[in-house]
A tleap script that builds the chain and sets N, CA, C and O, in Angstrom:
source leaprc.protein.ff14SB
mol = sequence {
  NMET LYS LEU ILE ILE ALA TYR ILE ARG PRO
  GLU CYS LEU THR PRO ILE LYS GLN ALA LEU
  TYR ALA LYS GLY ILE TYR THR MET SER VAL
  THR ASN ILE LEU GLY SER GLY ARG GLN ALA
  GLY PHE THR GLU THR TYR ARG GLY VAL ILE
  MET GLU VAL ASN LEU LEU LYS LYS VAL ARG
  ILE GLU LEU GLY LEU ALA ALA ASP LYS VAL
  GLU GLY ALA ILE ASP ALA ILE LYS ALA GLY
  ALA GLN THR GLY LYS GLU GLY ASP GLY VAL
  ILE PHE VAL GLN ASP LEU PRO ARG THR ILE
  ARG ILE ARG THR GLY GLU GLU THR CLEU
}
set mol.1.N position { 58.787 14.819 49.798 }
set mol.1.CA position { 58.689 13.376 50.645 }
set mol.1.C position { 58.167 13.454 51.695 }
set mol.1.O position { 58.135 14.351 52.538 }
set mol.2.N position { 57.334 11.539 51.591 }
set mol.2.CA position { 57.147 11.161 53.407 }
set mol.2.C position { 57.011 10.347 53.300 }
set mol.2.O position { 56.677 9.711 52.301 }
set mol.3.N position { 57.205 10.078 54.219 }
set mol.3.CA position { 57.456 8.650 55.503 }
set mol.3.C position { 56.011 8.171 55.969 }
set mol.3.O position { 55.404 8.684 56.908 }
set mol.4.N position { 55.461 6.940 55.057 }
set mol.4.CA position { 54.840 6.993 55.990 }
set mol.4.C position { 54.815 5.398 56.176 }
set mol.4.O position { 55.200 4.566 55.354 }
set mol.5.N position { 53.905 5.013 58.307 }
set mol.5.CA position { 54.489 4.540 58.714 }
set mol.5.C position { 52.663 3.581 59.466 }
set mol.5.O position { 51.760 3.946 60.219 }
set mol.6.N position { 52.953 2.382 58.732 }
set mol.6.CA position { 51.228 2.146 59.428 }
set mol.6.C position { 51.728 0.638 60.144 }
set mol.6.O position { 52.580 -0.148 59.729 }
set mol.7.N position { 50.913 0.558 61.300 }
set mol.7.CA position { 51.348 -0.799 61.834 }
set mol.7.C position { 49.813 -1.247 61.531 }
set mol.7.O position { 48.907 -0.424 61.396 }
set mol.8.N position { 49.576 -3.123 61.409 }
set mol.8.CA position { 48.354 -3.618 60.685 }
set mol.8.C position { 48.699 -4.977 61.355 }
set mol.8.O position { 49.641 -5.535 61.918 }
set mol.9.N position { 47.504 -5.183 61.010 }
set mol.9.CA position { 47.138 -7.297 61.303 }
set mol.9.C position { 47.761 -8.399 60.171 }
set mol.9.O position { 47.429 -8.655 59.014 }
set mol.10.N position { 48.658 -8.844 60.925 }
set mol.10.CA position { 49.901 -9.370 60.403 }
set mol.10.C position { 48.592 -10.180 58.628 }
set mol.10.O position { 49.120 -10.219 57.517 }
set mol.11.N position { 47.494 -10.535 58.757 }
set mol.11.CA position { 46.608 -11.270 57.452 }
set mol.11.C position { 46.148 -10.421 56.519 }
set mol.11.O position { 45.686 -10.562 55.387 }
set mol.12.N position { 46.458 -9.137 57.517 }
set mol.12.CA position { 46.120 -8.166 56.323 }
set mol.12.C position { 47.111 -7.491 54.695 }
set mol.12.O position { 46.873 -6.765 53.730 }
set mol.13.N position { 48.246 -8.297 55.235 }
set mol.13.CA position { 49.437 -7.738 54.663 }
set mol.13.C position { 49.402 -7.885 53.042 }
set mol.13.O position { 49.460 -7.006 52.182 }
set mol.14.N position { 49.301 -9.134 52.935 }
set mol.14.CA position { 48.461 -9.213 51.548 }
set mol.14.C position { 47.797 -8.714 50.677 }
set mol.14.O position { 48.315 -8.401 49.605 }
set mol.15.N position { 46.153 -8.474 50.999 }
set mol.15.CA position { 45.530 -7.441 50.502 }
set mol.15.C position { 46.029 -6.043 50.767 }
set mol.15.O position { 46.329 -5.517 49.695 }
set mol.16.N position { 46.190 -5.396 51.603 }
set mol.16.CA position { 46.892 -4.255 51.211 }
set mol.16.C position { 48.660 -3.938 50.041 }
set mol.16.O position { 48.878 -2.910 49.399 }
set mol.17.N position { 49.239 -4.699 50.091 }
set mol.17.CA position { 50.264 -4.747 49.306 }
set mol.17.C position { 49.465 -5.113 47.708 }
set mol.17.O position { 50.144 -4.988 46.689 }
set mol.18.N position { 48.354 -5.455 47.634 }
set mol.18.CA position { 47.886 -5.994 46.710 }
set mol.18.C position { 47.430 -4.483 45.940 }
set mol.18.O position { 47.657 -4.005 44.829 }
set mol.19.N position { 46.509 -3.921 47.411 }
set mol.19.CA position { 46.802 -2.251 46.868 }
set mol.19.C position { 47.220 -1.425 46.403 }
set mol.19.O position { 46.814 -0.572 45.613 }
set mol.20.N position { 48.525 -1.731 47.116 }
set mol.20.CA position { 49.195 -0.710 46.850 }
set mol.20.C position { 50.159 -1.033 45.407 }
set mol.20.O position { 50.762 -0.151 44.797 }
set mol.21.N position { 50.149 -2.317 45.074 }
set mol.21.CA position { 51.055 -2.317 43.580 }
set mol.21.C position { 49.906 -1.885 42.830 }
set mol.21.O position { 50.152 -1.348 41.750 }
set mol.22.N position { 48.404 -2.035 43.259 }
set mol.22.CA position { 47.708 -1.340 41.937 }
set mol.22.C position { 47.390 0.128 41.584 }
set mol.22.O position { 46.637 0.553 40.708 }
set mol.23.N position { 48.502 1.119 42.899 }
set mol.23.CA position { 47.889 2.888 42.781 }
set mol.23.C position { 49.580 2.262 41.809 }
set mol.23.O position { 49.530 2.789 40.698 }
set mol.24.N position { 50.716 1.502 41.914 }
set mol.24.CA position { 51.800 1.718 40.862 }
set mol.24.C position { 52.763 2.065 41.980 }
set mol.24.O position { 53.781 2.665 41.635 }
set mol.25.N position { 52.521 1.637 43.942 }
set mol.25.CA position { 53.264 1.677 44.305 }
set mol.25.C position { 54.242 0.262 44.584 }
set mol.25.O position { 53.680 -0.828 44.693 }
set mol.26.N position { 55.566 0.362 44.676 }
set mol.26.CA position { 56.144 -0.475 44.835 }
set mol.26.C position { 57.460 -1.142 45.784 }
set mol.26.O position { 58.043 -2.225 45.836 }
set mol.27.N position { 57.571 0.557 46.683 }
set mol.27.CA position { 58.377 0.646 47.130 }
set mol.27.C position { 58.136 0.301 48.411 }
set mol.27.O position { 57.000 0.739 48.594 }
set mol.28.N position { 58.800 -0.654 50.281 }
set mol.28.CA position { 58.316 -0.555 50.622 }
set mol.28.C position { 58.581 -1.549 52.086 }
set mol.28.O position { 58.169 -2.700 52.223 }
set mol.29.N position { 59.068 -1.064 52.708 }
set mol.29.CA position { 60.287 -1.751 53.870 }
set mol.29.C position { 58.946 -2.816 55.172 }
set mol.29.O position { 58.024 -2.055 55.464 }
set mol.30.N position { 58.844 -3.664 55.581 }
set mol.30.CA position { 57.151 -4.274 56.216 }
set mol.30.C position { 58.137 -5.119 57.269 }
set mol.30.O position { 59.076 -5.800 56.857 }
set mol.31.N position { 57.922 -5.033 58.167 }
set mol.31.CA position { 58.963 -5.556 60.093 }
set mol.31.C position { 58.121 -6.949 60.595 }
set mol.31.O position { 57.081 -6.459 61.037 }
set mol.32.N position { 58.032 -8.186 60.735 }
set mol.32.CA position { 57.087 -8.389 61.949 }
set mol.32.C position { 57.362 -7.382 63.050 }
set mol.32.O position { 58.366 -6.670 63.030 }
set mol.33.N position { 56.418 -7.336 64.044 }
set mol.33.CA position { 56.180 -6.719 66.002 }
set mol.33.C position { 56.097 -7.163 66.694 }
set mol.33.O position { 56.225 -8.341 66.360 }
set mol.34.N position { 55.896 -7.079 67.915 }
set mol.34.CA position { 55.174 -7.152 69.190 }
set mol.34.C position { 54.896 -5.953 69.757 }
set mol.34.O position { 55.569 -5.250 70.511 }
set mol.35.N position { 53.460 -5.767 69.142 }
set mol.35.CA position { 52.810 -4.696 70.483 }
set mol.35.C position { 51.267 -4.245 71.205 }
set mol.35.O position { 50.397 -5.051 70.875 }
set mol.36.N position { 51.095 -3.870 71.512 }
set mol.36.CA position { 50.098 -3.709 72.476 }
set mol.36.C position { 49.531 -2.015 72.141 }
set mol.36.O position { 50.105 -0.955 71.890 }
set mol.37.N position { 48.212 -2.415 72.284 }
set mol.37.CA position { 47.530 -0.793 72.087 }
set mol.37.C position { 46.632 -0.941 72.262 }
set mol.37.O position { 46.543 -2.126 72.581 }
set mol.38.N position { 45.185 -0.246 72.302 }
set mol.38.CA position { 43.801 -0.813 72.171 }
set mol.38.C position { 43.298 -2.127 72.933 }
set mol.38.O position { 42.887 -2.520 74.025 }
set mol.39.N position { 43.502 -2.406 72.065 }
set mol.39.CA position { 43.645 -4.233 72.281 }
set mol.39.C position { 43.671 -3.852 73.267 }
set mol.39.O position { 42.793 -3.203 73.836 }
set mol.40.N position { 45.493 -4.442 73.976 }
set mol.40.CA position { 46.021 -4.480 75.249 }
set mol.40.C position { 45.453 -6.181 75.680 }
set mol.40.O position { 45.318 -6.343 76.893 }
set mol.41.N position { 45.205 -7.105 75.013 }
set mol.41.CA position { 45.420 -8.182 75.030 }
set mol.41.C position { 44.909 -9.006 75.519 }
set mol.41.O position { 43.793 -8.638 75.884 }
set mol.42.N position { 45.146 -10.176 75.796 }
set mol.42.CA position { 43.885 -11.265 76.600 }
set mol.42.C position { 44.455 -12.091 77.613 }
set mol.42.O position { 45.378 -11.732 78.345 }
set mol.43.N position { 43.782 -13.422 77.651 }
set mol.43.CA position { 43.951 -14.328 78.836 }
set mol.43.C position { 43.668 -14.938 78.574 }
set mol.43.O position { 42.466 -15.082 78.351 }
set mol.44.N position { 44.927 -16.179 78.300 }
set mol.44.CA position { 44.635 -18.015 77.706 }
set mol.44.C position { 45.183 -18.942 78.980 }
set mol.44.O position { 45.908 -18.597 79.913 }
set mol.45.N position { 44.845 -19.675 78.817 }
set mol.45.CA position { 45.375 -21.047 79.597 }
set mol.45.C position { 46.017 -21.770 78.933 }
set mol.45.O position { 45.655 -22.024 77.784 }
set mol.46.N position { 47.567 -22.499 79.664 }
set mol.46.CA position { 48.225 -22.689 78.925 }
set mol.46.C position { 48.332 -24.047 79.601 }
set mol.46.O position { 48.600 -23.763 80.769 }
set mol.47.N position { 48.258 -25.574 79.477 }
set mol.47.CA position { 48.650 -26.383 80.384 }
set mol.47.C position { 48.259 -26.156 81.909 }
set mol.47.O position { 48.965 -26.694 82.762 }
set mol.48.N position { 47.073 -25.316 82.326 }
set mol.48.CA position { 46.517 -25.281 83.526 }
set mol.48.C position { 47.576 -24.094 84.111 }
set mol.48.O position { 47.901 -24.314 85.278 }
set mol.49.N position { 48.093 -23.042 83.597 }
set mol.49.CA position { 48.384 -22.330 83.408 }
set mol.49.C position { 48.000 -21.378 82.909 }
set mol.49.O position { 48.249 -21.204 81.716 }
set mol.50.N position { 46.754 -19.776 84.141 }
set mol.50.CA position { 46.709 -18.743 83.133 }
set mol.50.C position { 48.209 -17.723 82.805 }
set mol.50.O position { 49.223 -17.479 83.459 }
set mol.51.N position { 47.687 -17.305 81.405 }
set mol.51.CA position { 49.124 -16.463 80.852 }
set mol.51.C position { 48.022 -15.248 80.380 }
set mol.51.O position { 46.809 -15.230 80.173 }
set mol.52.N position { 49.005 -14.352 80.330 }
set mol.52.CA position { 48.486 -12.943 79.529 }
set mol.52.C position { 49.456 -12.566 79.043 }
set mol.52.O position { 50.595 -12.362 79.463 }
set mol.53.N position { 48.659 -12.409 77.503 }
set mol.53.CA position { 49.299 -12.414 76.324 }
set mol.53.C position { 49.030 -10.314 76.367 }
set mol.53.O position { 48.173 -9.906 77.151 }
set mol.54.N position { 49.583 -9.571 75.757 }
set mol.54.CA position { 49.397 -8.159 76.350 }
set mol.54.C position { 50.572 -7.487 75.624 }
set mol.54.O position { 50.836 -6.313 75.883 }
set mol.55.N position { 51.448 -8.338 74.521 }
set mol.55.CA position { 52.379 -8.294 73.618 }
set mol.55.C position { 51.626 -8.874 72.016 }
set mol.55.O position { 52.277 -9.745 71.440 }
set mol.56.N position { 50.698 -8.542 71.536 }
set mol.56.CA position { 50.274 -8.946 69.762 }
set mol.56.C position { 51.518 -8.950 68.298 }
set mol.56.O position { 52.486 -8.196 68.192 }
set mol.57.N position { 51.241 -9.653 67.663 }
set mol.57.CA position { 51.388 -9.973 66.866 }
set mol.57.C position { 50.971 -9.052 66.023 }
set mol.57.O position { 49.743 -9.040 65.934 }
set mol.58.N position { 52.077 -7.467 64.689 }
set mol.58.CA position { 51.498 -6.702 63.906 }
set mol.58.C position { 52.757 -6.769 63.370 }
set mol.58.O position { 53.793 -6.974 64.004 }
set mol.59.N position { 52.646 -6.584 62.135 }
set mol.59.CA position { 53.264 -5.817 61.002 }
set mol.59.C position { 53.607 -4.219 60.893 }
set mol.59.O position { 52.767 -3.343 61.100 }
set mol.60.N position { 55.131 -3.948 60.495 }
set mol.60.CA position { 54.673 -2.489 60.314 }
set mol.60.C position { 55.161 -2.043 59.260 }
set mol.60.O position { 56.371 -2.259 59.193 }
set mol.61.N position { 54.628 -1.372 58.178 }
set mol.61.CA position { 55.307 -1.377 56.698 }
set mol.61.C position { 55.574 0.463 56.875 }
set mol.61.O position { 54.992 1.262 57.608 }
set mol.62.N position { 56.575 0.654 55.978 }
set mol.62.CA position { 57.132 1.613 56.444 }
set mol.62.C position { 57.686 2.256 54.286 }
set mol.62.O position { 58.531 1.688 53.595 }
set mol.63.N position { 56.885 3.422 53.887 }
set mol.63.CA position { 56.524 3.956 52.770 }
set mol.63.C position { 57.610 5.119 52.203 }
set mol.63.O position { 58.260 4.169 51.767 }
set mol.64.N position { 58.275 6.098 51.871 }
set mol.64.CA position { 59.560 6.590 51.399 }
set mol.64.C position { 58.415 6.970 50.334 }
set mol.64.O position { 58.466 6.180 49.391 }
set mol.65.N position { 57.500 7.834 50.202 }
set mol.65.CA position { 57.221 8.252 48.896 }
set mol.65.C position { 57.319 9.749 48.643 }
set mol.65.O position { 57.547 10.498 49.593 }
set mol.66.N position { 57.190 10.134 47.642 }
set mol.66.CA position { 56.324 11.816 46.694 }
set mol.66.C position { 55.255 12.395 47.061 }
set mol.66.O position { 54.097 12.003 46.919 }
set mol.67.N position { 55.513 13.029 47.382 }
set mol.67.CA position { 53.626 14.167 48.492 }
set mol.67.C position { 52.770 13.529 47.259 }
set mol.67.O position { 52.454 12.417 47.683 }
set mol.68.N position { 52.365 13.640 46.261 }
set mol.68.CA position { 52.015 13.106 45.623 }
set mol.68.C position { 50.826 12.149 45.896 }
set mol.68.O position { 49.605 12.291 45.824 }
set mol.69.N position { 51.704 11.038 46.263 }
set mol.69.CA position { 51.744 9.633 45.839 }
set mol.69.C position { 50.868 9.106 47.285 }
set mol.69.O position { 50.158 8.106 47.181 }
set mol.70.N position { 50.995 10.068 49.050 }
set mol.70.CA position { 50.984 10.317 49.926 }
set mol.70.C position { 49.399 9.729 49.673 }
set mol.70.O position { 49.531 8.713 48.991 }
set mol.71.N position { 47.865 9.986 49.974 }
set mol.71.CA position { 46.966 10.161 49.959 }
set mol.71.C position { 46.455 8.867 49.007 }
set mol.71.O position { 45.285 8.506 49.133 }
set mol.72.N position { 47.359 8.154 48.029 }
set mol.72.CA position { 46.691 6.600 47.192 }
set mol.72.C position { 47.427 5.824 48.234 }
set mol.72.O position { 46.655 4.901 48.494 }
set mol.73.N position { 48.156 5.732 48.739 }
set mol.73.CA position { 49.138 5.145 49.896 }
set mol.73.C position { 48.171 5.222 51.040 }
set mol.73.O position { 48.141 4.173 51.683 }
set mol.74.N position { 47.446 6.080 51.438 }
set mol.74.CA position { 46.892 5.757 52.700 }
set mol.74.C position { 45.536 5.088 52.440 }
set mol.74.O position { 44.944 4.380 53.255 }
set mol.75.N position { 45.039 5.454 50.979 }
set mol.75.CA position { 43.216 5.009 51.001 }
set mol.75.C position { 43.782 2.877 50.692 }
set mol.75.O position { 43.202 1.875 51.112 }
set mol.76.N position { 45.056 2.986 49.839 }
set mol.76.CA position { 45.555 1.944 50.010 }
set mol.76.C position { 45.730 0.492 51.095 }
set mol.76.O position { 45.619 -0.695 50.791 }
set mol.77.N position { 46.001 1.040 52.264 }
set mol.77.CA position { 46.226 0.926 53.248 }
set mol.77.C position { 45.188 1.222 54.031 }
set mol.77.O position { 45.759 1.206 55.122 }
set mol.78.N position { 44.275 1.434 54.221 }
set mol.78.CA position { 42.813 1.051 54.986 }
set mol.78.C position { 42.234 0.568 54.116 }
set mol.78.O position { 42.296 -0.621 54.428 }
set mol.79.N position { 41.444 0.641 52.802 }
set mol.79.CA position { 41.062 -0.289 52.286 }
set mol.79.C position { 41.528 -2.505 52.236 }
set mol.79.O position { 40.758 -3.447 52.050 }
set mol.80.N position { 43.074 -2.496 52.501 }
set mol.80.CA position { 43.640 -3.086 52.965 }
set mol.80.C position { 43.203 -3.944 53.969 }
set mol.80.O position { 42.770 -5.092 54.059 }
set mol.81.N position { 43.488 -2.897 54.772 }
set mol.81.CA position { 43.070 -3.388 56.554 }
set mol.81.C position { 41.924 -2.925 57.237 }
set mol.81.O position { 41.730 -3.681 58.189 }
set mol.82.N position { 41.398 -2.368 57.206 }
set mol.82.CA position { 39.914 -2.598 57.950 }
set mol.82.C position { 38.970 -3.314 57.594 }
set mol.82.O position { 38.140 -3.120 56.706 }
set mol.83.N position { 39.114 -4.302 58.414 }
set mol.83.CA position { 37.441 -4.191 59.141 }
set mol.83.C position { 36.957 -3.902 60.331 }
set mol.83.O position { 36.141 -4.513 61.021 }
set mol.84.N position { 37.169 -3.537 60.399 }
set mol.84.CA position { 35.620 -2.704 62.225 }
set mol.84.C position { 35.349 -3.287 63.227 }
set mol.84.O position { 34.362 -3.487 63.936 }
set mol.85.N position { 36.694 -3.615 63.175 }
set mol.85.CA position { 37.073 -4.074 64.692 }
set mol.85.C position { 38.380 -4.034 65.793 }
set mol.85.O position { 39.514 -4.171 65.336 }
set mol.86.N position { 38.244 -3.905 66.783 }
set mol.86.CA position { 39.501 -2.770 67.642 }
set mol.86.C position { 40.794 -3.405 67.125 }
set mol.86.O position { 40.602 -4.619 67.183 }
set mol.87.N position { 42.202 -3.127 66.577 }
set mol.87.CA position { 43.062 -3.803 66.480 }
set mol.87.C position { 43.978 -3.173 65.123 }
set mol.87.O position { 45.128 -2.754 64.991 }
set mol.88.N position { 43.043 -3.317 64.404 }
set mol.88.CA position { 43.124 -2.804 62.637 }
set mol.88.C position { 43.916 -2.002 62.074 }
set mol.88.O position { 44.063 -1.929 60.854 }
set mol.89.N position { 44.730 -1.061 63.232 }
set mol.89.CA position { 45.692 -0.601 63.139 }
set mol.89.C position { 46.066 0.696 63.363 }
set mol.89.O position { 45.528 1.485 64.140 }
set mol.90.N position { 47.382 0.960 62.370 }
set mol.90.CA position { 47.296 3.329 62.843 }
set mol.90.C position { 47.985 3.197 61.366 }
set mol.90.O position { 48.358 2.225 60.708 }
set mol.91.N position { 47.988 4.663 61.131 }
set mol.91.CA position { 48.709 5.351 60.045 }
set mol.91.C position { 49.582 6.609 60.525 }
set mol.91.O position { 48.951 7.498 61.097 }
set mol.92.N position { 50.347 6.705 60.432 }
set mol.92.CA position { 51.438 8.008 60.624 }
set mol.92.C position { 52.255 8.135 59.673 }
set mol.92.O position { 53.080 7.255 59.424 }
set mol.93.N position { 52.120 9.751 58.678 }
set mol.93.CA position { 52.658 10.377 57.877 }
set mol.93.C position { 53.611 10.926 58.170 }
set mol.93.O position { 53.161 12.069 58.098 }
set mol.94.N position { 54.864 11.081 58.528 }
set mol.94.CA position { 55.572 11.921 58.802 }
set mol.94.C position { 56.783 12.928 57.402 }
set mol.94.O position { 56.975 12.447 56.286 }
set mol.95.N position { 57.213 13.866 57.714 }
set mol.95.CA position { 57.851 14.690 56.374 }
set mol.95.C position { 59.281 13.841 57.153 }
set mol.95.O position { 59.751 13.531 58.248 }
set mol.96.N position { 59.625 13.721 55.022 }
set mol.96.CA position { 61.461 13.809 55.215 }
set mol.96.C position { 62.247 15.225 54.701 }
set mol.96.O position { 62.525 15.664 53.585 }
set mol.97.N position { 62.460 15.706 56.063 }
set mol.97.CA position { 63.089 16.890 54.478 }
set mol.97.C position { 65.052 16.677 54.190 }
set mol.97.O position { 66.052 17.394 54.236 }
set mol.98.N position { 64.638 14.937 53.834 }
set mol.98.CA position { 66.239 15.176 53.394 }
set mol.98.C position { 66.262 13.377 53.326 }
set mol.98.O position { 66.078 12.617 54.276 }
set mol.99.N position { 66.639 12.899 51.440 }
set mol.99.CA position { 66.301 11.638 51.833 }
set mol.99.C position { 67.352 11.799 50.406 }
set mol.99.O position { 67.123 12.644 49.540 }
set mol.100.N position { 68.094 11.188 50.367 }
set mol.100.CA position { 69.446 9.860 49.851 }
set mol.100.C position { 70.033 9.218 49.528 }
set mol.100.O position { 70.966 8.762 50.190 }
set mol.101.N position { 69.721 8.860 48.245 }
set mol.101.CA position { 69.869 7.484 47.666 }
set mol.101.C position { 71.722 7.327 47.349 }
set mol.101.O position { 72.555 7.896 46.643 }
set mol.102.N position { 71.689 5.997 48.529 }
set mol.102.CA position { 73.148 5.140 47.978 }
set mol.102.C position { 74.298 5.301 47.097 }
set mol.102.O position { 75.348 5.914 46.906 }
set mol.103.N position { 73.476 4.371 46.657 }
set mol.103.CA position { 74.126 4.660 45.582 }
set mol.103.C position { 74.510 5.902 43.922 }
set mol.103.O position { 75.106 5.678 42.869 }
set mol.104.N position { 74.378 6.137 44.025 }
set mol.104.CA position { 74.359 7.358 43.345 }
set mol.104.C position { 74.548 8.849 44.083 }
set mol.104.O position { 75.240 9.799 43.718 }
set mol.105.N position { 74.131 8.781 44.648 }
set mol.105.CA position { 74.509 10.104 45.857 }
set mol.105.C position { 73.373 11.649 45.521 }
set mol.105.O position { 73.581 12.863 45.500 }
set mol.106.N position { 72.209 10.803 45.309 }
set mol.106.CA position { 71.160 11.440 44.577 }
set mol.106.C position { 70.301 11.971 45.648 }
set mol.106.O position { 69.468 11.199 46.125 }
set mol.107.N position { 70.409 13.621 46.262 }
set mol.107.CA position { 69.641 13.830 47.487 }
set mol.107.C position { 68.185 14.284 46.399 }
set mol.107.O position { 67.948 14.511 45.212 }
set mol.108.N position { 67.237 14.201 48.186 }
set mol.108.CA position { 66.281 15.141 47.391 }
set mol.108.C position { 65.785 15.940 49.236 }
set mol.108.O position { 65.585 15.466 50.355 }
set mol.109.N position { 65.777 17.270 48.653 }
set mol.109.CA position { 65.565 18.327 49.970 }
set mol.109.C position { 64.662 18.980 49.654 }
set mol.109.O position { 64.246 19.863 50.404 }
savepdb mol mol.pdb
quit
């Protein structure tokens, strides 16, 4: 089992979900987050006061998948999220040495 964590632009969530569904991947967790990376934020004026916005809205997607579905999921995320601009996001892949389904107690080692 593998854990895929992707940080993406909020507007890319729907295309990514559609690409994942097309590959038969339906299990995911999605969280709205704030963060900063290479984009580093921007400044704007609000009511005459200059404000620095350095935490940008992002979406975190988590997928726990069998190892044979990982490459398909990565391809789907890249296809849905890639705009060619800085801030497209990042994908992390981690090993899951042990998973337990709460309802049945089934374990995967």
